[in-house]
């Protein structure tokens, strides 16, 4: 099936093809480990997870590289404020980040290169840029990238070069689009950096944020690869600066497909640390929500659309996933004979629709619609007693496939059964035995006992039964 993605660089949806057939190299700008990531950040990592899972669903072998920014303006500022050495300060948040990825069932990247462990590669890359005339050392001893020397600067973010302030330099990692200027590759040591510095041919200092990604991506993916991702706020200046550095150094096209996800919003504003309007995963887990429910909310909207986060969406996720759990439990219990032909066409249609939707620039709404349709059809058939064991097995197999992308369906989980108290289970077994012995008075009495404990028994053909919470 032809896969199409929206390429930010081209501003359109285009067919995807990888440099090496069957393999995809993908670079993802990872977290700045100066705090717990918030669920807005996780929307971006979730989009990248769904992208990667989709490529794998279609048979690609994906090598995903996600960097950890463990030295930059923010990590230095906050570690110093906390009076903790940079390494110890960031270690705590690196570990928390990995725990959160696991809770959200985000598949691990192949490598998580940390910036502090790749300083020699960054120095080497800056050296190449100096040799080629793209870098220069300013009076402040820092090394800057001269954007005048790189005419292609600004293509990704559609920068109006006429607004460029000639000869202006910028040393901070982040800056606004209207202050386009030469940006720092290497920042000369400054008092506020404390003990954070490395030796370089240009004196003591530390790397700029942007050079980290250029150096680490080429270390693990080579100097041309398939997909580079991030949130839309990464487009400028971060990705623009990455492109300038990487392409100026190699002299060739760096990334084939740029993909960016829109923001997670809270009450109409971008969720962000600086605005203070954010929830961490931990905040929500403390309120009783599961990683699985949060995942469902975060994947639910198309990645190029803003998604407004609400507690109500979490409640809906709980309900929807609960209904899927019941649905899978029901399917597992179907025992009727048959060859599955009663549902085969619906299963095939749902599989086709799901795949076509995901291949169409990750059209998650259509993919979910295919999942809900098959759920409805299967339930209707089961209600009418027309679903066979083989039919149910084919439906379950389809959801197992969907879950390779969705990642939170629990198709084979026995959790629902586990949640039934032992006392209720024992009463239900006793009731089933009474029914087999045709002692219906006893069976009715036991049904009453079970109801008192908050459960209903539903009988199925062949003496099987199901317990449902009232
Ligand atoms: P940072 O740790 O600030 O560098 O951000 C890490 C990732 O999260 C980047 O890819 C950002 O684009 C992304 N990001 C930050 N805030 C949001 C948000 N509210 N919604 C979606 N992605 C975000
Ligand atoms: Zn980056």
PDB file of N, CA and C in Angstrom, residues 294-331:
ATOM      1  N   UNK A 294      -4.689   7.809  29.149  1.00  0.00           N
ATOM      2  CA  UNK A 294      -4.046   9.035  28.672  1.00  0.00           C
ATOM      3  C   UNK A 294      -3.572   8.828  27.228  1.00  0.00           C
ATOM      4  N   UNK A 295      -3.037   7.643  26.965  1.00  0.00           N
ATOM      5  CA  UNK A 295      -2.611   7.332  25.595  1.00  0.00           C
ATOM      6  C   UNK A 295      -3.787   7.456  24.624  1.00  0.00           C
ATOM      7  N   UNK A 296      -4.915   6.897  25.011  1.00  0.00           N
ATOM      8  CA  UNK A 296      -6.090   6.936  24.131  1.00  0.00           C
ATOM      9  C   UNK A 296      -6.471   8.377  23.797  1.00  0.00           C
ATOM     10  N   UNK A 297      -6.427   9.245  24.797  1.00  0.00           N
ATOM     11  CA  UNK A 297      -6.778  10.653  24.550  1.00  0.00           C
ATOM     12  C   UNK A 297      -5.757  11.296  23.603  1.00  0.00           C
ATOM     13  N   UNK A 298      -4.483  11.031  23.846  1.00  0.00           N
ATOM     14  CA  UNK A 298      -3.444  11.705  23.059  1.00  0.00           C
ATOM     15  C   UNK A 298      -3.391  11.247  21.610  1.00  0.00           C
ATOM     16  N   UNK A 299      -3.785   9.995  21.345  1.00  0.00           N
ATOM     17  CA  UNK A 299      -3.729   9.546  19.944  1.00  0.00           C
ATOM     18  C   UNK A 299      -5.022   9.874  19.193  1.00  0.00           C
ATOM     19  N   UNK A 300      -6.034  10.349  19.909  1.00  0.00           N
ATOM     20  CA  UNK A 300      -7.382  10.438  19.338  1.00  0.00           C
ATOM     21  C   UNK A 300      -7.604  11.488  18.262  1.00  0.00           C
ATOM     22  N   UNK A 301      -6.728  12.471  18.176  1.00  0.00           N
ATOM     23  CA  UNK A 301      -6.947  13.515  17.163  1.00  0.00           C
ATOM     24  C   UNK A 301      -5.818  13.452  16.135  1.00  0.00           C
ATOM     25  N   UNK A 302      -6.106  13.918  14.940  1.00  0.00           N
ATOM     26  CA  UNK A 302      -5.071  13.903  13.907  1.00  0.00           C
ATOM     27  C   UNK A 302      -3.876  14.742  14.359  1.00  0.00           C
ATOM     28  N   UNK A 303      -2.682  14.275  14.066  1.00  0.00           N
ATOM     29  CA  UNK A 303      -1.490  14.931  14.620  1.00  0.00           C
ATOM     30  C   UNK A 303      -1.302  16.370  14.138  1.00  0.00           C
ATOM     31  N   UNK A 304      -1.931  16.722  12.991  1.00  0.00           N
ATOM     32  CA  UNK A 304      -1.744  18.093  12.500  1.00  0.00           C
ATOM     33  C   UNK A 304      -2.849  19.028  12.963  1.00  0.00           C
ATOM     34  N   UNK A 305      -3.685  18.525  13.881  1.00  0.00           N
ATOM     35  CA  UNK A 305      -4.739  19.390  14.430  1.00  0.00           C
ATOM     36  C   UNK A 305      -4.463  19.640  15.898  1.00  0.00           C
ATOM     37  N   UNK A 306      -4.805  20.822  16.353  1.00  0.00           N
ATOM     38  CA  UNK A 306      -4.669  21.105  17.781  1.00  0.00           C
ATOM     39  C   UNK A 306      -5.625  20.195  18.548  1.00  0.00           C
ATOM     40  N   UNK A 307      -5.205  19.791  19.721  1.00  0.00           N
ATOM     41  CA  UNK A 307      -6.050  18.910  20.531  1.00  0.00           C
ATOM     42  C   UNK A 307      -6.237  19.583  21.884  1.00  0.00           C
ATOM     43  N   UNK A 308      -7.498  19.821  22.233  1.00  0.00           N
ATOM     44  CA  UNK A 308      -7.760  20.456  23.525  1.00  0.00           C
ATOM     45  C   UNK A 308      -7.905  19.372  24.581  1.00  0.00           C
ATOM     46  N   UNK A 309      -7.095  19.467  25.614  1.00  0.00           N
ATOM     47  CA  UNK A 309      -7.117  18.437  26.647  1.00  0.00           C
ATOM     48  C   UNK A 309      -8.151  18.771  27.715  1.00  0.00           C
ATOM     49  N   UNK A 310      -8.997  17.774  28.043  1.00  0.00           N
ATOM     50  CA  UNK A 310      -9.967  17.966  29.132  1.00  0.00           C
ATOM     51  C   UNK A 310     -10.045  16.697  29.972  1.00  0.00           C
ATOM     52  N   UNK A 311     -10.485  16.850  31.206  1.00  0.00           N
ATOM     53  CA  UNK A 311     -10.715  15.697  32.072  1.00  0.00           C
ATOM     54  C   UNK A 311     -11.863  14.854  31.517  1.00  0.00           C
ATOM     55  N   UNK A 312     -12.788  15.542  30.860  1.00  0.00           N
ATOM     56  CA  UNK A 312     -13.912  14.850  30.272  1.00  0.00           C
ATOM     57  C   UNK A 312     -13.450  13.847  29.211  1.00  0.00           C
ATOM     58  N   UNK A 313     -12.413  14.232  28.465  1.00  0.00           N
ATOM     59  CA  UNK A 313     -11.881  13.327  27.437  1.00  0.00           C
ATOM     60  C   UNK A 313     -11.318  12.070  28.093  1.00  0.00           C
ATOM     61  N   UNK A 314     -10.723  12.235  29.272  1.00  0.00           N
ATOM     62  CA  UNK A 314     -10.190  11.061  29.983  1.00  0.00           C
ATOM     63  C   UNK A 314     -11.339  10.150  30.433  1.00  0.00           C
ATOM     64  N   UNK A 315     -12.416  10.761  30.916  1.00  0.00           N
ATOM     65  CA  UNK A 315     -13.573   9.965  31.354  1.00  0.00           C
ATOM     66  C   UNK A 315     -14.148   9.198  30.167  1.00  0.00           C
ATOM     67  N   UNK A 316     -14.193   9.868  29.011  1.00  0.00           N
ATOM     68  CA  UNK A 316     -14.695   9.187  27.808  1.00  0.00           C
ATOM     69  C   UNK A 316     -13.771   8.050  27.396  1.00  0.00           C
ATOM     70  N   UNK A 317     -12.466   8.277  27.550  1.00  0.00           N
ATOM     71  CA  UNK A 317     -11.495   7.232  27.203  1.00  0.00           C
ATOM     72  C   UNK A 317     -11.731   6.012  28.086  1.00  0.00           C
ATOM     73  N   UNK A 318     -11.973   6.266  29.363  1.00  0.00           N
ATOM     74  CA  UNK A 318     -12.219   5.148  30.287  1.00  0.00           C
ATOM     75  C   UNK A 318     -13.429   4.343  29.839  1.00  0.00           C
ATOM     76  N   UNK A 319     -14.467   5.065  29.438  1.00  0.00           N
ATOM     77  CA  UNK A 319     -15.691   4.386  29.021  1.00  0.00           C
ATOM     78  C   UNK A 319     -15.454   3.582  27.739  1.00  0.00           C
ATOM     79  N   UNK A 320     -14.803   4.213  26.779  1.00  0.00           N
ATOM     80  CA  UNK A 320     -14.578   3.547  25.487  1.00  0.00           C
ATOM     81  C   UNK A 320     -13.688   2.315  25.657  1.00  0.00           C
ATOM     82  N   UNK A 321     -12.619   2.468  26.423  1.00  0.00           N
ATOM     83  CA  UNK A 321     -11.706   1.330  26.598  1.00  0.00           C
ATOM     84  C   UNK A 321     -12.391   0.233  27.419  1.00  0.00           C
ATOM     85  N   UNK A 322     -13.226   0.637  28.375  1.00  0.00           N
ATOM     86  CA  UNK A 322     -13.984  -0.347  29.166  1.00  0.00           C
ATOM     87  C   UNK A 322     -14.902  -1.156  28.264  1.00  0.00           C
ATOM     88  N   UNK A 323     -15.529  -0.456  27.306  1.00  0.00           N
ATOM     89  CA  UNK A 323     -16.416  -1.164  26.372  1.00  0.00           C
ATOM     90  C   UNK A 323     -15.623  -2.114  25.484  1.00  0.00           C
ATOM     91  N   UNK A 324     -14.416  -1.708  25.107  1.00  0.00           N
ATOM     92  CA  UNK A 324     -13.567  -2.627  24.322  1.00  0.00           C
ATOM     93  C   UNK A 324     -13.186  -3.838  25.181  1.00  0.00           C
ATOM     94  N   UNK A 325     -12.855  -3.612  26.441  1.00  0.00           N
ATOM     95  CA  UNK A 325     -12.490  -4.734  27.319  1.00  0.00           C
ATOM     96  C   UNK A 325     -13.629  -5.750  27.392  1.00  0.00           C
ATOM     97  N   UNK A 326     -14.838  -5.227  27.571  1.00  0.00           N
ATOM     98  CA  UNK A 326     -16.012  -6.117  27.659  1.00  0.00           C
ATOM     99  C   UNK A 326     -16.228  -6.844  26.344  1.00  0.00           C
ATOM    100  N   UNK A 327     -16.023  -6.108  25.276  1.00  0.00           N
ATOM    101  CA  UNK A 327     -16.204  -6.661  23.934  1.00  0.00           C
ATOM    102  C   UNK A 327     -15.219  -7.821  23.700  1.00  0.00           C
ATOM    103  N   UNK A 328     -13.951  -7.602  24.060  1.00  0.00           N
ATOM    104  CA  UNK A 328     -12.957  -8.670  23.849  1.00  0.00           C
ATOM    105  C   UNK A 328     -13.258  -9.867  24.751  1.00  0.00           C
ATOM    106  N   UNK A 329     -13.689  -9.594  25.986  1.00  0.00           N
ATOM    107  CA  UNK A 329     -14.020 -10.691  26.906  1.00  0.00           C
ATOM    108  C   UNK A 329     -15.168 -11.507  26.316  1.00  0.00           C
ATOM    109  N   UNK A 330     -16.134 -10.799  25.777  1.00  0.00           N
ATOM    110  CA  UNK A 330     -17.288 -11.465  25.179  1.00  0.00           C
ATOM    111  C   UNK A 330     -16.860 -12.340  23.998  1.00  0.00           C
ATOM    112  N   UNK A 331     -16.001 -11.770  23.143  1.00  0.00           N
ATOM    113  CA  UNK A 331     -15.549 -12.528  21.969  1.00  0.00           C
ATOM    114  C   UNK A 331     -14.791 -13.780  22.384  1.00  0.00           C
TER     115      UNK A 331
END
